[in-house]
mmCIF file of C-alpha atoms and ligand atoms in Angstrom:
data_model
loop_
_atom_site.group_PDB
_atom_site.id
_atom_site.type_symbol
_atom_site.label_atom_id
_atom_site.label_comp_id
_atom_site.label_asym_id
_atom_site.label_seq_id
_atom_site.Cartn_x
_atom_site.Cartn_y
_atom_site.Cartn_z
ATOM 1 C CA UNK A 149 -87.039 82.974 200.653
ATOM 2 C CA UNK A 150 -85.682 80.005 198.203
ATOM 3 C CA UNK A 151 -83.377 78.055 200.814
ATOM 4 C CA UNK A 152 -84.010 78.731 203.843
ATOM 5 C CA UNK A 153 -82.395 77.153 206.929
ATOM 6 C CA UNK A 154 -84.049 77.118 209.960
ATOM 7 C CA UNK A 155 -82.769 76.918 213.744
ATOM 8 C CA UNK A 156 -84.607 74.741 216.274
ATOM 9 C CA UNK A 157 -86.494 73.236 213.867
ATOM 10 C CA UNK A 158 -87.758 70.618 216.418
ATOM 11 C CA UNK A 159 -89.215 72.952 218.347
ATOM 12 C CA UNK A 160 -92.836 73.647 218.608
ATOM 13 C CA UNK A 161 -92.658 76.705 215.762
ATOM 14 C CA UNK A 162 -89.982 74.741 213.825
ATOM 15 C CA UNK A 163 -91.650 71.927 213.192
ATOM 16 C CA UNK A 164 -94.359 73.190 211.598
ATOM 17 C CA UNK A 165 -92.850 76.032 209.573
ATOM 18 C CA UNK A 166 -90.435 73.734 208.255
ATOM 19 C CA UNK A 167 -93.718 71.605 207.311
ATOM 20 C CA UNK A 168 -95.028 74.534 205.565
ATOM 21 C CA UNK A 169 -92.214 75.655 203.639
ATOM 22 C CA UNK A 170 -91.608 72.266 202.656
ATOM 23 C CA UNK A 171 -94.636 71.467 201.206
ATOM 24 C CA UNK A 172 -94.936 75.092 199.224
ATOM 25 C CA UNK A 173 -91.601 75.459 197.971
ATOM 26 C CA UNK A 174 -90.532 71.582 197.738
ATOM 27 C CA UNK A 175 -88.572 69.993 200.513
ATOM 28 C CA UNK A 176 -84.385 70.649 199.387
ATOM 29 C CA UNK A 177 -85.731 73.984 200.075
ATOM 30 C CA UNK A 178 -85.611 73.643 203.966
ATOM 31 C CA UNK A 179 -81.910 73.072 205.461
ATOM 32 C CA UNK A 180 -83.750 71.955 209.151
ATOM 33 C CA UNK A 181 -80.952 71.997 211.925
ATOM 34 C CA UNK A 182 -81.080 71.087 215.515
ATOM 35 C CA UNK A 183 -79.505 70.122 218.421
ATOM 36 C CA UNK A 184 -80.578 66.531 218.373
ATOM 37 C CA UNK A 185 -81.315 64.220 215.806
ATOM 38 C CA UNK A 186 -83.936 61.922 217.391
ATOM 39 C CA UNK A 187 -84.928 58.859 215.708
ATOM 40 C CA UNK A 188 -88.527 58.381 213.585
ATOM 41 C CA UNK A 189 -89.102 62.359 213.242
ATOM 42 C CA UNK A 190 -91.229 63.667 210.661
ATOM 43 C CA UNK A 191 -88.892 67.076 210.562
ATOM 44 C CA UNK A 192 -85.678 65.348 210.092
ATOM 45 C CA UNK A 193 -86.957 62.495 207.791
ATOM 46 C CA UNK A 194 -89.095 64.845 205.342
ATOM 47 C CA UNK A 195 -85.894 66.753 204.063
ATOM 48 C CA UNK A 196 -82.096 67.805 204.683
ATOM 49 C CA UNK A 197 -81.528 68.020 208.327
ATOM 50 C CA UNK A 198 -78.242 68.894 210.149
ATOM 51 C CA UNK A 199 -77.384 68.710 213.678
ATOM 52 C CA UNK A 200 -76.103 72.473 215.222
ATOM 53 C CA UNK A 201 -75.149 73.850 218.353
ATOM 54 C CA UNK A 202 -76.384 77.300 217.796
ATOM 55 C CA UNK A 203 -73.303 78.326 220.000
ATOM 56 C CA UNK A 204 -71.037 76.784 217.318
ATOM 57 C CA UNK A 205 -70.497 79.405 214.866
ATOM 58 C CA UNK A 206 -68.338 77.620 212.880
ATOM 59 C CA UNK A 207 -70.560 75.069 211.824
ATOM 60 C CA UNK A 208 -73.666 77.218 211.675
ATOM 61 C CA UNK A 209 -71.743 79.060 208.907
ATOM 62 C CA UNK A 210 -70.427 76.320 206.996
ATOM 63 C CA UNK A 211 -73.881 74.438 207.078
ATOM 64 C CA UNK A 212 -75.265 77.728 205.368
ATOM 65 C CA UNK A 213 -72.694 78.140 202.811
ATOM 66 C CA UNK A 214 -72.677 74.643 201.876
ATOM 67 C CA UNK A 215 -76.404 74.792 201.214
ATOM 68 C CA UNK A 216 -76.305 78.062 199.506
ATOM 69 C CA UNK A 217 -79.509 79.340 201.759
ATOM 70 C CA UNK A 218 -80.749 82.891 201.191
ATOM 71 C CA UNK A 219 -82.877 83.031 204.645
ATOM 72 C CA UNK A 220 -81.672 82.364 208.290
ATOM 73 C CA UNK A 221 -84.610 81.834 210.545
ATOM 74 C CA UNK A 222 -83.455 81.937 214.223
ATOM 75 C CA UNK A 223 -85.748 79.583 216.234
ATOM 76 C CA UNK A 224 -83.375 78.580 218.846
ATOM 77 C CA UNK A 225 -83.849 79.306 222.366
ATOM 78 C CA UNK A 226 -84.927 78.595 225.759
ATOM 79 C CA UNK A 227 -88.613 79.690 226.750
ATOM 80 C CA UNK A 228 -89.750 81.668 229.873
ATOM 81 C CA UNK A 229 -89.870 79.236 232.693
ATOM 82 C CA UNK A 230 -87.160 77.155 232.103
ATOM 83 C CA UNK A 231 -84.975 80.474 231.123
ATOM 84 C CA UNK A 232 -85.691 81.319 234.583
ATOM 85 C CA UNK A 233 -84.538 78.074 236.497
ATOM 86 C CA UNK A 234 -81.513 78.310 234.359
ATOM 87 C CA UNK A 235 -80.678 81.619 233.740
ATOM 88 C CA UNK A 236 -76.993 82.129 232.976
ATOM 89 C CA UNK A 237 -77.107 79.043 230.379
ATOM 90 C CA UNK A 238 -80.163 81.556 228.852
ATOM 91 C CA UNK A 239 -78.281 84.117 227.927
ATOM 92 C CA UNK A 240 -75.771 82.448 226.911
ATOM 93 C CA UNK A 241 -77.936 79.786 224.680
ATOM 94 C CA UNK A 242 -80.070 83.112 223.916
ATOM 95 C CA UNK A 243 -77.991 85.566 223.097
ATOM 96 C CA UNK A 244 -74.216 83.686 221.727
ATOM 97 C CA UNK A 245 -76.786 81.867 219.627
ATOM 98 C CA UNK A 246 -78.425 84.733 218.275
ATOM 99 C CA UNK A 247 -75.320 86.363 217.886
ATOM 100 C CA UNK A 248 -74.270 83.605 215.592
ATOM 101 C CA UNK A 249 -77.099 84.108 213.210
ATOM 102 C CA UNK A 250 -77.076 87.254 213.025
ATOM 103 C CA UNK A 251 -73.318 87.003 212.137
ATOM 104 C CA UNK A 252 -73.953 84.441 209.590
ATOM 105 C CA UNK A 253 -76.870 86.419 208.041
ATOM 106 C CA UNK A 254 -74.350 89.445 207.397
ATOM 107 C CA UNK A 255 -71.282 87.416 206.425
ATOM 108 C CA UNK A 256 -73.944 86.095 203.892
ATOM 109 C CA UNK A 257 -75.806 88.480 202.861
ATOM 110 C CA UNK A 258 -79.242 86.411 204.080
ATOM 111 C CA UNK A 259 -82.497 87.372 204.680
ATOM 112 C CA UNK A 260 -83.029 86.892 208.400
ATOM 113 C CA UNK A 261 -85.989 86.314 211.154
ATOM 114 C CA UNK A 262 -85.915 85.610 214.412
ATOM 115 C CA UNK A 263 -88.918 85.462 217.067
ATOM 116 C CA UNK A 264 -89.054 88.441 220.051
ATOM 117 C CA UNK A 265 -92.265 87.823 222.445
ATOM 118 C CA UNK A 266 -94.461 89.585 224.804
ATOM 119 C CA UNK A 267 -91.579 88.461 227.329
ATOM 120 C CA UNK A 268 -89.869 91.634 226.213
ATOM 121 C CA UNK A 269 -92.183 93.593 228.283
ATOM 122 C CA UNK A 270 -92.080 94.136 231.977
ATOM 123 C CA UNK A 271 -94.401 95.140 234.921
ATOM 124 C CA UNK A 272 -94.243 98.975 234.170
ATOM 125 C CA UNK A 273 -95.174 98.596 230.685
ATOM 126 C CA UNK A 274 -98.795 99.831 229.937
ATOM 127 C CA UNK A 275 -100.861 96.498 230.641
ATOM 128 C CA UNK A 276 -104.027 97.078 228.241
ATOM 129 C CA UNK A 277 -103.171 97.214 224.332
ATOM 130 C CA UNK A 278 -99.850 97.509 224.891
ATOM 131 C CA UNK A 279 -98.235 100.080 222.253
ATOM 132 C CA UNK A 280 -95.864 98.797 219.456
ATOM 133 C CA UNK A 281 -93.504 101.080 221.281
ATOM 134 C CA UNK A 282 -93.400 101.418 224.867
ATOM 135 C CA UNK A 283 -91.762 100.994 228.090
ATOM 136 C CA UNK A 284 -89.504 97.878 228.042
ATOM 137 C CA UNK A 285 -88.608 96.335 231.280
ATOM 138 C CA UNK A 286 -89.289 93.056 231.546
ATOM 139 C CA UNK A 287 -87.762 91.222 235.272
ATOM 140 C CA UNK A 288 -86.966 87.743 233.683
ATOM 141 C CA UNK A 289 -83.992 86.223 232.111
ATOM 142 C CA UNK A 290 -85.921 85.118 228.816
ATOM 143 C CA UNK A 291 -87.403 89.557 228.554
ATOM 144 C CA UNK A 292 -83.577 90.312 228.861
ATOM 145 C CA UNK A 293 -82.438 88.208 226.234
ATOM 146 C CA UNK A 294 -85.711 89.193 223.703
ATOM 147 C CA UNK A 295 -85.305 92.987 224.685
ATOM 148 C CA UNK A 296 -81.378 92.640 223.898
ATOM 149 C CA UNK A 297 -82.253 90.845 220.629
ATOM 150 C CA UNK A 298 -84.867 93.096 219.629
ATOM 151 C CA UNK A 299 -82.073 95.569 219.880
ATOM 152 C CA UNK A 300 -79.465 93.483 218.225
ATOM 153 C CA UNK A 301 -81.706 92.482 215.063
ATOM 154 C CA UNK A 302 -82.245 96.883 214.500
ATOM 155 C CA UNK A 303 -78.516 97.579 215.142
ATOM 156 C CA UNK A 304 -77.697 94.641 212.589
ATOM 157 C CA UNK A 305 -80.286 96.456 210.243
ATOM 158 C CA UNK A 306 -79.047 99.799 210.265
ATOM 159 C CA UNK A 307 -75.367 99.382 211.211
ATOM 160 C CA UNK A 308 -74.984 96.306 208.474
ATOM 161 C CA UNK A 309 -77.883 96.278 206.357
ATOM 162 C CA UNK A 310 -78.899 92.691 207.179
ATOM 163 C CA UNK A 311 -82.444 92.269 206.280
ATOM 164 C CA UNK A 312 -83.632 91.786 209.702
ATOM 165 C CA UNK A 313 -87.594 91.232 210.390
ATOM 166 C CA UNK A 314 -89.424 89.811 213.862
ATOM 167 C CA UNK A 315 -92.413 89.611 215.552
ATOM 168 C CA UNK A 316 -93.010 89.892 219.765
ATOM 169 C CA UNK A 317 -94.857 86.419 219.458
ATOM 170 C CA UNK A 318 -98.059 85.709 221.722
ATOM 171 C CA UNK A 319 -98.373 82.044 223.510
ATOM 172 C CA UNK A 320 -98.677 79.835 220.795
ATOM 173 C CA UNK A 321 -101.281 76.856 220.943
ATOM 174 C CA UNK A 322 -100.590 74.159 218.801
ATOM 175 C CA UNK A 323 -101.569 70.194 218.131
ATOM 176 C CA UNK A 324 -98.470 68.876 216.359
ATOM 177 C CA UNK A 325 -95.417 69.469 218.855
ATOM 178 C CA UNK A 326 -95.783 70.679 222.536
ATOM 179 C CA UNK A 327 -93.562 73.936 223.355
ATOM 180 C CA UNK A 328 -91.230 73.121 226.250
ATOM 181 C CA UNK A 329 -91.196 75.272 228.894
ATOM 182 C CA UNK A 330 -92.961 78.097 228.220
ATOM 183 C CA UNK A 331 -95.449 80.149 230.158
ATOM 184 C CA UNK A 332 -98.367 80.271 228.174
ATOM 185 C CA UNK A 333 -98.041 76.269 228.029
ATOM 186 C CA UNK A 334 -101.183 75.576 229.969
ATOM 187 C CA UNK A 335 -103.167 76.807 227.125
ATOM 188 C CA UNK A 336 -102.080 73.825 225.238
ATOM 189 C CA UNK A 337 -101.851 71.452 227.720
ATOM 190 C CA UNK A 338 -105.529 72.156 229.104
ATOM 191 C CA UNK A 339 -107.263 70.457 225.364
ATOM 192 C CA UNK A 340 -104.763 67.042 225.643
ATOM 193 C CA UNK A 341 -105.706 66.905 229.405
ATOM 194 C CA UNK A 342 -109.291 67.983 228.262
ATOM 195 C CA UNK A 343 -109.467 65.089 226.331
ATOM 196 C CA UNK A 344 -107.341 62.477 227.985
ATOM 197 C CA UNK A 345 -108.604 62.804 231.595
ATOM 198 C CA UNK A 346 -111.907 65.541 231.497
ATOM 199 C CA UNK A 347 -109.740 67.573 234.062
ATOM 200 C CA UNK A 348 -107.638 70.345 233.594
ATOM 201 C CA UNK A 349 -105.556 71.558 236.635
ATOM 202 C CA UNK A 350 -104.453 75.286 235.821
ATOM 203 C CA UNK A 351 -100.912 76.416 236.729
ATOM 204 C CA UNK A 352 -102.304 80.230 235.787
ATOM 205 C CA UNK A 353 -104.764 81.598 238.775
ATOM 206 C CA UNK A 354 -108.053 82.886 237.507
ATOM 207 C CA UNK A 355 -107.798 86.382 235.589
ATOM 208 C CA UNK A 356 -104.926 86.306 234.718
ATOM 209 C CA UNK A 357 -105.496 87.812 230.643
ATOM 210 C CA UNK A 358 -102.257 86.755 228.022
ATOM 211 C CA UNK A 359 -102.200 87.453 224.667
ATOM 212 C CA UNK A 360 -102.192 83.741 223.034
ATOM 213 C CA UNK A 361 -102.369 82.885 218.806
ATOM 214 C CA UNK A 362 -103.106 79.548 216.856
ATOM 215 C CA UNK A 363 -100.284 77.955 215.507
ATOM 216 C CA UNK A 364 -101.492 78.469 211.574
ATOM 217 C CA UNK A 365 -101.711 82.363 212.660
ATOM 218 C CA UNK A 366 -98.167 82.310 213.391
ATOM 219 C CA UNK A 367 -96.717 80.491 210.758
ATOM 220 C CA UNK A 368 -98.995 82.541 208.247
ATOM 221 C CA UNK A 369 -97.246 85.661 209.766
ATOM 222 C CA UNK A 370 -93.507 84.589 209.369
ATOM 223 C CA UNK A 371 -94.318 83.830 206.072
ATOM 224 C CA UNK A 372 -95.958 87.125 205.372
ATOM 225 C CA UNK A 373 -93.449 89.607 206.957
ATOM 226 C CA UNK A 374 -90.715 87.717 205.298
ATOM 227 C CA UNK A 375 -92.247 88.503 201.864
ATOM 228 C CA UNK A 376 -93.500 91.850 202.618
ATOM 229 C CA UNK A 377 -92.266 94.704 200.348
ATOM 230 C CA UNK A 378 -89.281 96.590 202.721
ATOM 231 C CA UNK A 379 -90.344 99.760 202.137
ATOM 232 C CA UNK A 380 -93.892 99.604 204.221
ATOM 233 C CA UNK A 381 -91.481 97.919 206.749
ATOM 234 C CA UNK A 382 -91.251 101.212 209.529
ATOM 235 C CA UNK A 383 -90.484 98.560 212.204
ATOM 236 C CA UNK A 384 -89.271 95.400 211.041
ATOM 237 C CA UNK A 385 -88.009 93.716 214.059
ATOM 238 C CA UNK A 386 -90.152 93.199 217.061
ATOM 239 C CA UNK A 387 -93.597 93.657 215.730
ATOM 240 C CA UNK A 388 -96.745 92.952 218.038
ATOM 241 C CA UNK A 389 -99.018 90.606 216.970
ATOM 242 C CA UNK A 390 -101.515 88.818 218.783
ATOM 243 C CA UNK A 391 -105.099 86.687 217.495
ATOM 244 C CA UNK A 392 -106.905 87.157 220.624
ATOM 245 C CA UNK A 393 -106.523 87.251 224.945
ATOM 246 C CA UNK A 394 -108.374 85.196 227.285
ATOM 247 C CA UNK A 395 -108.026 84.168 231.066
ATOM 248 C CA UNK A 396 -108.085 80.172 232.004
ATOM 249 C CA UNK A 397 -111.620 80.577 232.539
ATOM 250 C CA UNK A 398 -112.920 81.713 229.530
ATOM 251 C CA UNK A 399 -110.693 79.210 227.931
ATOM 252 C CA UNK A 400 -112.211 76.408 229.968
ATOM 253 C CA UNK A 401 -115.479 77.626 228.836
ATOM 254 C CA UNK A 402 -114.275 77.411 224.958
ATOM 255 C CA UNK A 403 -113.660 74.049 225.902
ATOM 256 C CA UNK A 404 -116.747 73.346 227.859
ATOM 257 C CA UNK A 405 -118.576 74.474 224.231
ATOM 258 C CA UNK A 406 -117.170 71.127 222.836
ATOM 259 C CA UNK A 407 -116.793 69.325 225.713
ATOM 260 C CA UNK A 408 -119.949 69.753 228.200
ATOM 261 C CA UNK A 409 -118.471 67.596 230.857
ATOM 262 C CA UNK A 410 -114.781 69.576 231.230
ATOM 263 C CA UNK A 411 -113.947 70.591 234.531
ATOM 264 C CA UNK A 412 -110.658 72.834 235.894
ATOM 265 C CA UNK A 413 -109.253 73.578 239.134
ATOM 266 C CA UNK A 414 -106.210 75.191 240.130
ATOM 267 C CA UNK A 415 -102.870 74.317 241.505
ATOM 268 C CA UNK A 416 -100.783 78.135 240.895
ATOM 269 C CA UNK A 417 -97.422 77.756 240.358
ATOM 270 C CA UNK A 418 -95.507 80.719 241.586
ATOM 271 C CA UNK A 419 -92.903 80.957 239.793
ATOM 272 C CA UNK A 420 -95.063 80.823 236.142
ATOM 273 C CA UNK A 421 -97.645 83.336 237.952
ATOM 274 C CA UNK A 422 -95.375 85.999 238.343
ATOM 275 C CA UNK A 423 -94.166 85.748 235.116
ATOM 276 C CA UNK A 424 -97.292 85.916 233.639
ATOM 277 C CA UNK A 425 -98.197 88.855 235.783
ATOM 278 C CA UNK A 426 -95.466 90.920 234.467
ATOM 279 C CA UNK A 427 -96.586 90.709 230.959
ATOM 280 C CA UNK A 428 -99.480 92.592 229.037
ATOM 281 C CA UNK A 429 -103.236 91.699 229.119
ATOM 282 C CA UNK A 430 -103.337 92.439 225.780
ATOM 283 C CA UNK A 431 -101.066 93.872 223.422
ATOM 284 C CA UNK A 432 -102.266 96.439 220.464
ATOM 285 C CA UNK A 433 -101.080 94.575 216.347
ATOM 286 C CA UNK A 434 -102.035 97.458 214.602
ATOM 287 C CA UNK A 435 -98.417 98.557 213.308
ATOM 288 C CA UNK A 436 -98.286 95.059 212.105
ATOM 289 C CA UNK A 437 -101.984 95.419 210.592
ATOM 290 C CA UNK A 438 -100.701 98.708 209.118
ATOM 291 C CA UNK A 439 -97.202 98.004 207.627
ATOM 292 C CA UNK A 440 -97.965 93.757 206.432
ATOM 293 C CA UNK A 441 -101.144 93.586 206.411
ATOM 294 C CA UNK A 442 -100.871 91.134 209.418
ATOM 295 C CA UNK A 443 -104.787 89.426 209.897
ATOM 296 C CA UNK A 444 -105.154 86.060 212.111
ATOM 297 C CA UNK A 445 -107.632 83.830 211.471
ATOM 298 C CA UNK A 446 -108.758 82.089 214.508
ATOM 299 C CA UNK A 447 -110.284 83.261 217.624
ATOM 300 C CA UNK A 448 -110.767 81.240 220.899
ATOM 301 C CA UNK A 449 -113.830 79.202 219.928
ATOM 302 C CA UNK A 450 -112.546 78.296 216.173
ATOM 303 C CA UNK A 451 -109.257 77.516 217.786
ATOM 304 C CA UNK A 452 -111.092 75.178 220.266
ATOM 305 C CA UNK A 453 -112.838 73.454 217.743
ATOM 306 C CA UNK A 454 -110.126 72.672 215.524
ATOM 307 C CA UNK A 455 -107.596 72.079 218.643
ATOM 308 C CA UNK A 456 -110.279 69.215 220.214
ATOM 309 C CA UNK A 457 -111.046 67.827 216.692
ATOM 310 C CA UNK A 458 -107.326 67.502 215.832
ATOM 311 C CA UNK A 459 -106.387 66.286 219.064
ATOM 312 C CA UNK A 460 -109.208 63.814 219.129
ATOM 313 C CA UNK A 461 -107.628 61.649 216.045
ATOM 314 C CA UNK A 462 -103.851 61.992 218.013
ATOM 315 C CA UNK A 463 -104.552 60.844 221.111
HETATM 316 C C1 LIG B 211 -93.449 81.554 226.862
HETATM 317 O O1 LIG B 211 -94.475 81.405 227.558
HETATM 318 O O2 LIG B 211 -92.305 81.591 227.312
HETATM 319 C C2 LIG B 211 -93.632 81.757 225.390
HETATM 320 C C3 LIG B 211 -93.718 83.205 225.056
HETATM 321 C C4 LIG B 211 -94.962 83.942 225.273
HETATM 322 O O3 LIG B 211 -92.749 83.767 224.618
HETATM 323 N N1 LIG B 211 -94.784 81.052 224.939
#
């Protein structure tokens, strides 16, 4: 991983990977590409940056040949909610996107990563520590399109010998960007309404348990399983990993640690609930564990903490 170029870098994941590889490997060494190029961004200021539709294969090509990048890493997509309101532009965003890279990566002999989730599973997948291989049958848009990828990324391994690697990625809580239209977004959005207003109101009903990680856990883990040695690498694409599972109330009570006065109620919103409800409690890392040595760092309270603290000097 020398020159990367990374998808979606404005996205919540983007734009801090692109942060991280900046700052260890210098910042020519980050081709960040988007569909937008908004004005007074950190991501597109802080190094080369290149506007891409990921359905434009053309251009996705040339903007990796004229850089010379050894890595593709596929961040483009639509989340779980807003796949669902919109889910023929999905798959095709989804899947002609991913297409793309994956074409790109074995026209150029790249490395390549792109991000699966614990969207690829369904309601008849085992709920409780949810095997690295199981039953996959997720009933939304965005599990179609990460089942079919997950699928793509091993056929592109085996049939073309593109160095494919993924992980099924947890909701990810972060302080920098906000992630746009996910499921698992009211586990972020509860600390800035934590600290803006006291008041959290949940869009998740009570017990419902989803496998969530800190945003330093996840970029840590790209990084790793990109520079792990191939030949621990039994899986490659699609590995579980999660840093811990909680329910909004124990959540709320993480924040309540820090926060004494924090209060939640709950306004369910259908649509996210059933989504949630057809994924895993809690989903079991140890082939990750095993073949990368995958190991996150923060659980709920020392997420809270440094969430609140971080937040507190944002907002
Ligand atoms: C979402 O909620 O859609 C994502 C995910 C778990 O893939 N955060």
């Amino acid at each position: 991983m020398h020159k990367v170029m990374v998808t979606g870098c404005l996205g919540q994941i983007g734009s801090e990977l692109v942060a991280q590889l900046r700052a260890q490997n210098g910042v020519d060494s980050v081709i960040a590409t988007d569909i937008r190029r908004p004005d007074h961004n950190e991501t597109v200021e802080s190094g080369p940056f290149e506007v891409l539709d990921v359905t434009d294969y053309d251009r996705m090509l040339k903007i990796a040949t004229d850089y010379q990048v050894d890595t593709l890493i596929h961040l483009a997509a639509l989340l779980s909610a807003v796949a669902e309101e919109r889910p023929q532009f999905a798959w095709q965003l989804n899947m002609t996107g991913l297409v793309n890279a994956l074409e790109v990566a074995r026209e150029l002999d790249l490395k390549f990563f792109t991000p699966s989730s614990i969207g690829a599973f369904g309601p008849s997948t085992p709920k409780d520590n949810t095997p690295q291989d199981t039953i996959q049958r997720p009933t939304t848009m965005y599990g179609v399109t990460k089942v079919s990828g997950e699928l793509l990324c091993d056929y592109y391994h085996t049939k073309y010998e593109v160095d494919t690697r993924g992980v099924r990625f947890p909701g990810l809580i972060s302080y920098k960007t906000l992630p746009g239209g996910g499921t698992t977004d009211y586990a972020v959005d509860i600390y800035y309404e934590a600290l803006r207003k006291g008041h959290y109101e949940s869009f998740i009903k009570e017990g419902t348990y989803m496998d969530m990680m800190y945003m330093p856990d996840a970029i840590g883990a790209i990084i790793k399983l990109m520079n792990a040695d191939p030949e621990r690498l039994i899986h490659r694409n699609a590995f579980n990993i999660t840093a811990m599972s909680f329910e909004p109330e124990q959540i709320k009570a993480a924040i309540q640690k820090e926060l004494p006065d924090f209060e939640m109620t709950y306004a369910v919103d259908p649509a996210r609930q059933a989504i949630a409800d057809s994924w895993p409690n809690q989903i079991d890392a140890s082939c990750a564990k095993a073949e990368w040595d995958f190991e996150p760092q923060y659980d709920l309270e020392a997420m809270t903490k440094d969430m609140l603290a971080q937040l507190k000097t944002r907002i």
